[in-house]
CSV table of C-alpha atoms in Angstrom, one decimal:
chain,number,residue,atom,x,y,z
E,1,MET,CA,158.9,290.7,96.8
E,2,GLU,CA,161.4,291.1,99.6
E,3,LYS,CA,159.7,294.3,100.8
E,4,GLU,CA,156.4,292.5,100.9
E,5,ILE,CA,157.8,289.8,103.1
E,6,VAL,CA,159.2,292.4,105.5
E,7,LYS,CA,155.7,293.7,106.0
E,8,GLU,CA,154.0,290.3,106.4
E,9,GLN,CA,156.6,289.0,108.9
E,10,ASN,CA,156.5,292.1,111.1
E,11,PRO,CA,154.5,291.2,114.3
E,12,LEU,CA,153.6,294.8,114.8
E,13,GLY,CA,150.9,294.3,112.2
E,14,THR,CA,149.6,290.9,113.2
E,15,ARG,CA,150.2,290.0,116.8
E,16,PRO,CA,147.3,290.7,119.3
E,17,ILE,CA,147.6,294.2,120.6
E,18,PRO,CA,147.6,293.5,124.4
E,19,LYS,CA,150.4,291.0,124.0
E,20,MET,CA,152.3,293.2,121.6
E,21,LEU,CA,152.0,296.2,123.8
E,22,LEU,CA,153.0,294.2,126.9
E,23,SER,CA,156.0,292.8,125.1
E,24,LEU,CA,157.2,296.2,124.1
E,25,ALA,CA,156.1,298.3,127.1
E,26,VAL,CA,157.3,296.1,129.9
E,27,PRO,CA,161.0,296.3,128.9
E,28,ALA,CA,160.6,300.0,128.1
E,29,VAL,CA,159.1,300.6,131.5
E,30,ILE,CA,161.8,298.6,133.3
E,31,ALA,CA,164.5,300.4,131.4
E,32,ASN,CA,163.1,303.8,132.0
E,33,LEU,CA,162.3,303.0,135.6
E,34,VAL,CA,165.8,301.7,136.3
E,35,ASN,CA,167.2,304.8,134.6
E,36,ALA,CA,165.0,307.0,136.8
E,37,VAL,CA,165.8,305.0,139.9
E,38,TYR,CA,169.6,305.4,139.5
E,39,ASN,CA,169.1,309.2,139.2
E,40,ILE,CA,167.1,308.9,142.4
E,41,VAL,CA,169.9,306.8,144.0
E,42,ASP,CA,172.4,309.5,143.0
E,43,GLN,CA,170.2,312.0,144.8
E,44,ILE,CA,169.9,309.7,147.9
E,45,PHE,CA,173.6,309.1,148.1
E,46,ILE,CA,174.4,312.8,147.6
E,47,GLY,CA,171.7,313.9,150.1
E,48,ASN,CA,172.9,311.5,152.8
E,49,LYS,CA,176.6,312.0,152.2
E,50,ILE,CA,176.7,315.8,151.5
E,51,GLY,CA,173.4,317.2,152.6
E,52,TYR,CA,170.7,319.3,151.0
E,53,LEU,CA,173.3,321.6,149.4
E,54,GLY,CA,174.4,318.6,147.3
E,55,ASN,CA,170.8,317.9,146.3
E,56,ALA,CA,170.4,321.6,145.5
E,57,ALA,CA,173.5,321.5,143.3
E,58,THR,CA,172.3,318.6,141.3
E,59,ASN,CA,169.0,320.4,140.8
E,60,VAL,CA,170.8,323.4,139.4
E,61,ALA,CA,172.8,321.1,137.1
E,62,PHE,CA,169.8,319.1,136.0
E,63,PRO,CA,168.9,321.5,133.0
E,64,LEU,CA,172.0,320.2,131.3
E,65,THR,CA,170.6,316.7,131.4
E,66,THR,CA,167.3,318.1,130.1
E,67,ILE,CA,169.1,319.6,127.1
E,68,CYS,CA,170.5,316.2,126.2
E,69,MET,CA,167.1,314.6,126.8
E,70,ALA,CA,165.4,317.1,124.6
E,71,ILE,CA,167.7,316.5,121.6
E,72,GLY,CA,168.0,312.8,122.2
E,73,LEU,CA,164.3,312.2,122.5
E,74,MET,CA,163.5,314.4,119.5
E,75,VAL,CA,166.0,312.4,117.3
E,76,GLY,CA,165.2,309.1,118.9
E,77,LEU,CA,161.4,309.2,118.9
E,78,GLY,CA,161.3,311.1,115.6
E,79,SER,CA,163.5,308.5,113.9
E,80,ALA,CA,161.7,305.6,115.5
E,81,ALA,CA,158.4,306.9,114.3
E,82,GLY,CA,159.8,307.5,110.8
E,83,PHE,CA,161.4,304.1,110.8
E,84,ASN,CA,158.2,302.2,111.7
E,85,LEU,CA,156.0,304.3,109.4
E,86,ASN,CA,158.2,303.5,106.5
E,87,LEU,CA,158.3,299.8,107.3
E,88,GLY,CA,154.5,299.9,107.4
E,89,LYS,CA,154.5,301.5,104.0
E,90,LYS,CA,156.9,298.9,102.6
E,91,LYS,CA,159.8,301.4,102.2
E,92,PRO,CA,162.8,299.7,104.0
E,93,GLU,CA,165.4,301.9,102.2
E,94,GLU,CA,163.8,305.0,103.7
E,95,ALA,CA,163.7,303.3,107.1
E,96,LYS,CA,167.4,302.6,106.9
E,97,GLY,CA,168.3,306.1,105.9
E,98,ILE,CA,166.3,307.6,108.8
E,99,ALA,CA,167.9,305.3,111.4
E,100,GLY,CA,171.5,305.8,110.0
E,101,THR,CA,171.1,309.6,109.9
E,102,ALA,CA,169.9,309.5,113.5
E,103,PHE,CA,172.9,307.4,114.6
E,104,THR,CA,175.5,309.9,113.2
E,105,SER,CA,173.5,313.0,114.1
E,106,LEU,CA,173.4,312.0,117.8
E,107,LEU,CA,177.1,311.5,118.0
E,108,LEU,CA,177.9,314.9,116.4
E,109,CYS,CA,175.4,316.8,118.5
E,110,GLY,CA,176.6,315.1,121.7
E,111,ILE,CA,180.2,316.2,121.1
E,112,LEU,CA,179.2,319.8,120.3
E,113,ILE,CA,177.1,320.1,123.5
E,114,CYS,CA,179.9,318.8,125.6
E,115,ILE,CA,182.3,321.4,124.2
E,116,LEU,CA,179.8,324.3,124.6
E,117,VAL,CA,179.0,323.3,128.2
E,118,ARG,CA,182.6,323.1,129.2
E,119,LEU,CA,183.3,326.5,127.7
E,120,PHE,CA,180.4,328.3,129.5
E,121,LEU,CA,180.0,326.2,132.6
E,122,GLN,CA,180.1,328.8,135.3
E,123,PRO,CA,177.7,331.3,133.7
E,124,LEU,CA,175.3,328.4,133.0
E,125,MET,CA,175.2,327.4,136.6
E,126,VAL,CA,174.5,330.9,137.7
E,127,ALA,CA,171.8,331.3,135.1
E,128,PHE,CA,170.3,328.0,136.3
E,129,GLY,CA,169.8,329.4,139.8
E,130,ALA,CA,172.9,328.6,141.8
E,131,THR,CA,173.4,330.5,145.0
E,132,GLU,CA,176.9,331.3,146.4
E,133,ASP,CA,176.7,328.2,148.7
E,134,ILE,CA,175.5,325.9,145.9
E,135,LEU,CA,177.8,327.1,143.0
E,136,SER,CA,181.0,325.2,143.9
E,137,TYR,CA,179.1,321.9,144.2
E,138,ALA,CA,177.2,322.5,141.0
E,139,MET,CA,180.4,323.4,139.1
E,140,GLU,CA,182.2,320.2,140.3
E,141,TYR,CA,179.3,317.9,139.5
E,142,SER,CA,178.5,319.5,136.1
E,143,GLY,CA,182.1,319.8,135.0
E,144,ILE,CA,182.5,316.0,135.3
E,145,THR,CA,179.1,314.9,134.0
E,146,SER,CA,179.6,317.1,130.9
E,147,PHE,CA,182.0,314.4,129.6
E,148,GLY,CA,179.1,311.9,129.6
E,149,MET,CA,176.8,314.1,127.6
E,150,PRO,CA,177.7,312.6,124.2
E,151,PHE,CA,177.0,309.1,125.5
E,152,LEU,CA,173.8,310.2,127.3
E,153,LEU,CA,172.5,311.8,124.1
E,154,PHE,CA,173.4,308.8,122.0
E,155,SER,CA,171.8,306.2,124.3
E,156,THR,CA,168.7,308.4,124.7
E,157,GLY,CA,168.3,308.7,121.0
E,158,THR,CA,169.1,305.1,119.8
E,159,ASN,CA,167.1,303.3,122.5
E,160,PRO,CA,163.7,304.0,120.7
E,161,LEU,CA,165.2,302.8,117.4
E,162,VAL,CA,166.3,299.5,118.9
E,163,ARG,CA,162.8,299.1,120.5
E,164,GLY,CA,161.2,300.1,117.2
E,165,ASP,CA,163.1,297.2,115.5
E,166,GLY,CA,161.2,295.0,117.9
E,167,ASN,CA,164.1,294.2,120.3
E,168,ALA,CA,162.7,295.9,123.5
E,169,ARG,CA,164.6,293.5,125.7
E,170,TYR,CA,168.0,294.5,124.3
E,171,SER,CA,167.2,298.2,124.7
E,172,MET,CA,166.2,297.5,128.3
E,173,ALA,CA,169.3,295.5,129.0
E,174,ALA,CA,171.6,298.2,127.7
E,175,VAL,CA,170.0,300.8,130.0
E,176,ILE,CA,169.8,298.5,133.0
E,177,THR,CA,173.5,297.5,132.7
E,178,GLY,CA,174.6,301.1,132.8
E,179,ALA,CA,172.2,302.0,135.6
E,180,ILE,CA,173.3,299.1,137.9
E,181,LEU,CA,176.9,299.9,137.3
E,182,ASN,CA,176.2,303.5,138.2
E,183,ILE,CA,174.6,302.5,141.5
E,184,ILE,CA,177.5,300.2,142.4
E,185,LEU,CA,180.1,302.9,141.5
E,186,ASP,CA,178.0,305.6,143.4
E,187,TYR,CA,178.6,303.7,146.7
E,188,THR,CA,182.2,302.8,145.8
E,189,PHE,CA,183.3,306.2,144.8
E,190,MET,CA,181.4,308.1,147.5
E,191,TYR,CA,181.8,305.8,150.5
E,192,VAL,CA,184.9,303.7,149.9
E,193,PHE,CA,187.0,306.3,148.0
E,194,SER,CA,185.4,309.3,149.7
E,195,TRP,CA,185.3,311.3,146.4
E,196,GLY,CA,182.2,313.3,147.5
E,197,ILE,CA,180.0,314.7,144.8
E,198,ALA,CA,182.7,314.1,142.2
E,199,GLY,CA,182.3,310.3,142.9
E,200,ALA,CA,178.6,310.5,142.0
E,201,ALA,CA,179.4,312.4,138.8
E,202,TRP,CA,182.0,309.9,137.7
E,203,ALA,CA,179.7,307.0,138.4
E,204,THR,CA,177.0,308.6,136.2
E,205,VAL,CA,179.5,309.2,133.3
E,206,ILE,CA,180.8,305.6,133.4
E,207,GLY,CA,177.2,304.2,133.4
E,208,GLN,CA,176.3,306.4,130.4
E,209,ILE,CA,179.3,305.2,128.5
E,210,VAL,CA,178.5,301.5,129.0
E,211,SER,CA,174.8,301.9,127.9
E,212,ALA,CA,175.8,303.9,124.8
E,213,VAL,CA,178.4,301.3,123.7
E,214,LEU,CA,175.9,298.4,124.1
E,215,LEU,CA,173.3,300.2,122.0
E,216,MET,CA,175.9,301.0,119.3
E,217,LEU,CA,176.8,297.3,119.1
E,218,TYR,CA,173.2,296.5,118.2
E,219,PHE,CA,173.1,298.3,114.9
E,220,PRO,CA,174.7,295.4,112.9
E,221,LYS,CA,172.1,293.1,114.4
E,222,PHE,CA,168.9,295.0,113.3
E,223,GLN,CA,166.2,292.4,112.4
E,224,HIS,CA,164.1,294.2,109.8
E,225,VAL,CA,166.8,296.1,107.9
E,226,LYS,CA,170.5,295.6,107.1
E,227,PHE,CA,172.6,298.7,107.1
E,228,LYS,CA,175.3,299.7,104.7
E,229,THR,CA,178.0,302.3,105.3
E,230,GLY,CA,176.2,304.9,103.2
E,231,ASP,CA,173.1,304.7,105.4
E,232,PHE,CA,175.0,306.4,108.2
E,233,LEU,CA,175.8,309.5,106.1
E,234,PRO,CA,173.4,312.2,107.4
E,235,LYS,CA,170.9,313.3,104.8
E,236,GLY,CA,169.0,316.6,104.9
E,237,LYS,CA,165.6,315.2,104.0
E,238,TYR,CA,165.9,312.6,106.8
E,239,ILE,CA,167.0,315.2,109.3
E,240,ILE,CA,163.9,317.3,108.5
E,241,GLN,CA,161.6,314.3,108.8
E,242,ILE,CA,163.2,313.2,112.1
E,243,CYS,CA,162.9,316.7,113.6
E,244,ARG,CA,159.3,317.1,112.4
E,245,LEU,CA,158.2,313.8,113.9
E,246,GLY,CA,160.2,314.3,117.1
E,247,PHE,CA,159.5,318.0,117.6
E,248,SER,CA,156.8,317.4,120.2
E,249,SER,CA,159.3,315.5,122.4
E,250,PHE,CA,161.8,318.3,121.9
E,251,ALA,CA,159.2,320.9,122.7
E,252,PHE,CA,158.2,319.1,125.9
E,253,GLN,CA,161.8,318.7,127.1
E,254,SER,CA,162.9,322.2,126.0
E,255,SER,CA,160.0,323.8,127.7
E,256,THR,CA,160.8,321.7,130.8
E,257,LEU,CA,164.3,323.3,130.7
E,258,VAL,CA,162.7,326.7,130.6
E,259,VAL,CA,160.5,325.8,133.6
E,260,GLN,CA,163.5,324.5,135.5
E,261,VAL,CA,165.5,327.6,135.0
E,262,VAL,CA,162.5,329.9,135.8
E,263,LEU,CA,161.5,327.8,138.8
E,264,ASN,CA,165.1,327.8,140.3
E,265,ASN,CA,165.4,331.5,139.9
E,266,LEU,CA,162.0,332.1,141.5
E,267,LEU,CA,162.9,329.8,144.3
E,268,ARG,CA,166.2,331.6,144.8
E,269,THR,CA,164.4,334.9,145.0
E,270,TYR,CA,161.2,334.1,147.0
E,271,GLY,CA,162.8,331.4,149.0
E,272,ALA,CA,165.3,334.0,150.4
E,273,GLN,CA,162.3,336.1,151.5
E,274,SER,CA,160.7,333.2,153.4
E,275,VAL,CA,161.5,331.4,156.6
E,276,TYR,CA,162.8,328.4,154.6
E,277,GLY,CA,165.6,330.1,152.6
E,278,SER,CA,166.8,329.6,149.0
E,279,GLU,CA,168.8,326.5,149.5
E,280,ILE,CA,165.9,324.5,151.2
E,281,THR,CA,163.4,325.5,148.5
E,282,ILE,CA,165.7,324.7,145.6
E,283,ALA,CA,166.7,321.4,147.2
E,284,VAL,CA,163.1,320.3,147.8
E,285,ALA,CA,162.0,321.3,144.3
E,286,GLY,CA,164.9,319.3,142.8
E,287,ILE,CA,164.1,316.2,144.8
E,288,MET,CA,160.4,316.4,143.7
E,289,GLN,CA,161.5,316.7,140.1
E,290,LYS,CA,163.6,313.5,140.5
E,291,ILE,CA,160.6,311.7,142.2
E,292,ASN,CA,158.4,312.9,139.3
E,293,THR,CA,160.9,311.2,136.9
E,294,ILE,CA,159.7,307.9,138.3
E,295,PHE,CA,156.2,308.6,137.3
E,296,VAL,CA,157.3,309.9,133.9
E,297,ALA,CA,159.5,306.9,133.4
E,298,VAL,CA,156.7,304.4,133.9
E,299,VAL,CA,154.2,306.4,131.7
E,300,ILE,CA,156.7,307.1,129.0
E,301,GLY,CA,157.7,303.4,129.0
E,302,VAL,CA,154.1,302.4,128.2
E,303,VAL,CA,153.8,305.2,125.6
E,304,GLN,CA,157.1,304.1,124.0
E,305,GLY,CA,155.8,300.6,123.8
E,306,SER,CA,152.8,301.8,121.9
E,307,GLN,CA,154.7,303.9,119.5
E,308,PRO,CA,156.0,301.2,117.1
E,309,ILE,CA,152.5,299.6,117.0
E,310,CYS,CA,150.7,302.9,116.2
E,311,SER,CA,153.3,304.0,113.7
E,312,PHE,CA,153.5,300.7,111.8
E,313,ASN,CA,149.8,300.1,111.7
E,314,TYR,CA,148.9,303.7,110.8
E,315,GLY,CA,151.4,303.5,107.9
E,316,ALA,CA,149.8,300.2,106.9
E,317,ARG,CA,146.3,301.8,107.3
E,318,LYS,CA,145.3,299.2,109.8
E,319,TYR,CA,143.2,301.7,111.8
E,320,LYS,CA,141.4,299.2,114.0
E,321,ARG,CA,144.7,298.2,115.5
E,322,VAL,CA,145.6,301.8,116.1
E,323,ARG,CA,142.3,302.5,117.9
E,324,GLU,CA,142.7,299.4,120.1
E,325,THR,CA,146.3,300.4,121.0
E,326,VAL,CA,145.2,304.0,121.9
E,327,ARG,CA,142.3,302.8,124.1
E,328,LEU,CA,144.6,300.4,126.0
E,329,LEU,CA,147.3,303.1,126.3
E,330,MET,CA,145.0,305.7,127.8
E,331,VAL,CA,143.5,303.2,130.4
E,332,SER,CA,147.0,302.0,131.4
E,333,THR,CA,148.6,305.4,131.9
E,334,THR,CA,145.6,306.7,133.8
E,335,VAL,CA,145.8,303.8,136.3
E,336,LEU,CA,149.5,304.3,136.7
E,337,SER,CA,149.3,308.1,137.2
E,338,THR,CA,146.5,307.6,139.8
E,339,VAL,CA,148.7,305.1,141.8
E,340,VAL,CA,151.6,307.6,141.9
E,341,PHE,CA,149.3,310.4,142.9
E,342,LEU,CA,147.9,308.4,145.9
E,343,LEU,CA,151.4,307.3,147.1
E,344,ILE,CA,152.8,310.9,147.2
E,345,GLN,CA,149.6,312.3,148.7
E,346,CYS,CA,149.6,309.7,151.5
E,347,PHE,CA,153.3,309.4,152.3
E,348,PRO,CA,155.0,312.7,151.4
E,349,ARG,CA,157.3,312.9,154.5
E,350,GLN,CA,158.4,309.3,154.3
E,351,ILE,CA,159.3,309.7,150.6
E,352,MET,CA,161.2,312.9,151.1
E,353,SER,CA,163.0,311.4,154.1
E,354,LEU,CA,164.8,309.0,151.8
E,355,PHE,CA,166.9,311.8,150.5
E,356,GLY,CA,168.5,312.7,153.8
E,357,GLU,CA,167.7,314.5,157.0
E,358,GLY,CA,166.7,318.1,157.4
E,359,THR,CA,165.3,320.6,159.8
E,360,GLU,CA,161.6,320.9,160.6
E,361,GLU,CA,161.4,323.9,158.3
E,362,TYR,CA,162.8,321.7,155.5
E,363,PHE,CA,160.2,318.9,156.0
E,364,GLU,CA,157.4,321.5,156.4
E,365,PHE,CA,158.1,322.9,153.0
E,366,ALA,CA,158.8,319.5,151.5
E,367,ILE,CA,155.4,318.1,152.5
E,368,LYS,CA,153.6,321.2,151.3
E,369,TYR,CA,155.4,321.3,148.0
E,370,ALA,CA,155.0,317.6,147.3
E,371,LYS,CA,151.3,317.6,147.9
E,372,GLY,CA,150.7,320.7,145.8
E,373,PHE,CA,153.0,319.5,143.0
E,374,THR,CA,151.0,316.2,142.6
E,375,ALA,CA,147.5,317.6,143.4
E,376,VAL,CA,146.1,316.5,140.0
E,377,MET,CA,148.8,314.1,138.9
E,378,PHE,CA,146.1,311.4,138.1
E,379,LEU,CA,145.3,313.5,135.0
E,380,ASN,CA,148.8,313.5,133.6
E,381,GLY,CA,148.9,310.1,132.1
E,382,ILE,CA,146.6,311.1,129.2
E,383,GLN,CA,148.4,314.4,128.6
E,384,THR,CA,151.8,312.7,128.5
E,385,SER,CA,150.5,309.9,126.2
E,386,CYS,CA,149.1,312.3,123.6
E,387,THR,CA,152.5,314.1,123.2
E,388,THR,CA,153.9,310.9,121.7
E,389,PHE,CA,150.8,309.4,120.1
E,390,PHE,CA,150.3,312.2,117.6
E,391,PRO,CA,153.9,312.1,116.3
E,392,SER,CA,153.7,308.3,116.1
E,393,ILE,CA,151.0,308.7,113.4
E,394,GLY,CA,152.8,311.5,111.6
E,395,LYS,CA,150.8,314.4,113.2
E,396,ALA,CA,153.7,315.9,115.1
E,397,TRP,CA,152.3,319.4,115.3
E,398,LYS,CA,149.4,318.3,117.6
E,399,GLY,CA,151.9,316.7,120.0
E,400,SER,CA,153.9,319.9,119.9
E,401,VAL,CA,150.9,322.1,120.7
E,402,ILE,CA,150.1,319.9,123.7
E,403,SER,CA,153.7,319.9,125.0
E,404,LEU,CA,154.1,323.7,124.6
E,405,SER,CA,150.7,324.6,126.0
E,406,LYS,CA,151.4,322.8,129.3
E,407,GLN,CA,154.9,324.2,129.9
E,408,LEU,CA,155.4,327.5,128.1
E,409,VAL,CA,151.8,328.8,127.5
E,410,LEU,CA,150.4,327.8,130.9
E,411,LEU,CA,153.0,326.9,133.6
E,412,VAL,CA,155.7,329.6,133.1
E,413,PRO,CA,153.2,332.5,133.0
E,414,LEU,CA,151.4,331.0,136.0
E,415,LEU,CA,154.7,330.7,138.0
E,416,ILE,CA,155.6,334.3,137.3
E,417,LEU,CA,152.1,335.8,138.0
E,418,LEU,CA,151.2,333.7,141.0
E,419,THR,CA,154.5,334.4,142.8
E,420,GLN,CA,153.8,338.1,142.4
E,421,TRP,CA,150.6,337.7,144.4
E,422,LEU,CA,151.3,334.7,146.6
E,423,GLY,CA,155.0,334.2,146.9
E,424,LEU,CA,156.1,330.6,147.5
E,425,ASN,CA,152.5,329.5,147.6
E,426,GLY,CA,152.1,330.7,144.0
E,427,ILE,CA,154.9,328.3,143.0
E,428,ILE,CA,153.1,325.4,144.7
E,429,ILE,CA,149.7,325.9,143.1
E,430,ALA,CA,150.9,326.8,139.6
E,431,THR,CA,151.8,323.2,138.6
E,432,PRO,CA,148.4,321.6,139.4
E,433,ILE,CA,146.5,324.4,137.6
E,434,SER,CA,148.6,324.0,134.5
E,435,ASP,CA,148.3,320.2,134.6
E,436,ALA,CA,144.5,320.4,134.7
E,437,LEU,CA,144.3,322.9,131.8
E,438,ALA,CA,146.8,320.9,129.7
E,439,PHE,CA,144.7,317.7,130.3
E,440,MET,CA,141.7,319.5,128.8
E,441,ILE,CA,143.6,320.5,125.7
E,442,ALA,CA,145.0,317.0,125.2
E,443,ALA,CA,141.6,315.3,125.7
E,444,LEU,CA,140.0,317.6,123.1
E,445,PHE,CA,142.8,316.8,120.6
E,446,LEU,CA,142.5,313.1,121.2
E,447,CYS,CA,138.7,313.0,121.0
E,448,PHE,CA,138.8,314.9,117.7
E,449,GLU,CA,141.4,312.5,116.2
E,450,MET,CA,139.5,309.4,117.2
E,451,LYS,CA,136.3,310.9,115.7
E,452,HIS,CA,137.9,311.5,112.4
E,453,MET,CA,140.2,308.4,112.1
E,454,PRO,CA,138.7,305.7,109.8
E,455,LYS,CA,137.0,303.0,111.8
E,456,GLU,CA,137.7,300.3,109.3
E,457,ASP,CA,141.1,299.2,107.8
E,458,VAL,CA,141.9,300.4,104.3
E,459,ALA,CA,143.3,297.8,101.9
């Protein structure tokens, strides 16, 4: 009887879709956007205080953040999907086991990654593309931020669970609190205490700790389940389920890591052969990646808002609500991606100027790279949405195929081949070509799924 009440009272299955999506997506968008903005603010402070070598150093260090994001999002989105699917199927004990396993697994993985990074820091920075001039900055920044990796991993992974419990506002508040603190400390440590790039690193770590602690404190307050101590003991069957449902997110972030490393090394090689030099090209690419995180943050926020709705209703076999959510999701993310595309295409120099001054060669390459990187960005909303939609309905392999096809199957080979023929210009055009092809793949998968999903609810 208690399990039936849990289902009937869950607004994911009853509240109008537009209102439900808005209530979940807006806090997620704000949280992701603030998170992205404080990374941007880091970059702005570093660029204006230290120069483009500092920006280049954070670009070289960024793959370490990507590693944490890959594991955190796999566990977080995978466990959130499993949590909501099982609530929709009236299996609260399974839902608790998945959430508890995710909690403990995130803590253990974060500690392990921190230890490994500190043991192999210098070879990692060199492998990620550091030049002789960049290496000391990258070592200093990464050496400090490695202490925050367990907290970054935990907050990344538990945020979707808190949102999946229906408390998107709390998950937003936890992220915003850490982000605002980070921005305040950025200025304090870099400009008041004159700690340089180390100040930006310590500000990041402290912000990550605060966000993680706030999310940890939420677990006794879950609305739809009540945890016992035994729920937090990791169980193999739940780990497998979490990894299966979250693998597409892991695939996307892991392939992003491969792209970052390949791109930095190509920029180091072909940048040195150009009039721009390695440091300028690496710095510009790093800034553009951070700007791109704003686009990704907004789109992923909308997608994350849709995930609990799709998971719960697919588990409850309310297919009409799933279809309505998908239609609204695709329209929303396409509009958002088009707006970002237009902004960057129309104001590339103004946007890049926010990250510090540079030579005419610097801005010449920055404008060319920004316009090329975002040439077909208006298509990316649908592709990004599909990577999370399919795992949310239990079909993780389709999301994984879409993720891997864009980064590893398309972008990496294009980067390597086109630079052989066109040098730096090959790097610039590789991204829009891979984006266009990945969109076609995602659209085909989505059309096939919508065609075969039942049009009526199943009692």
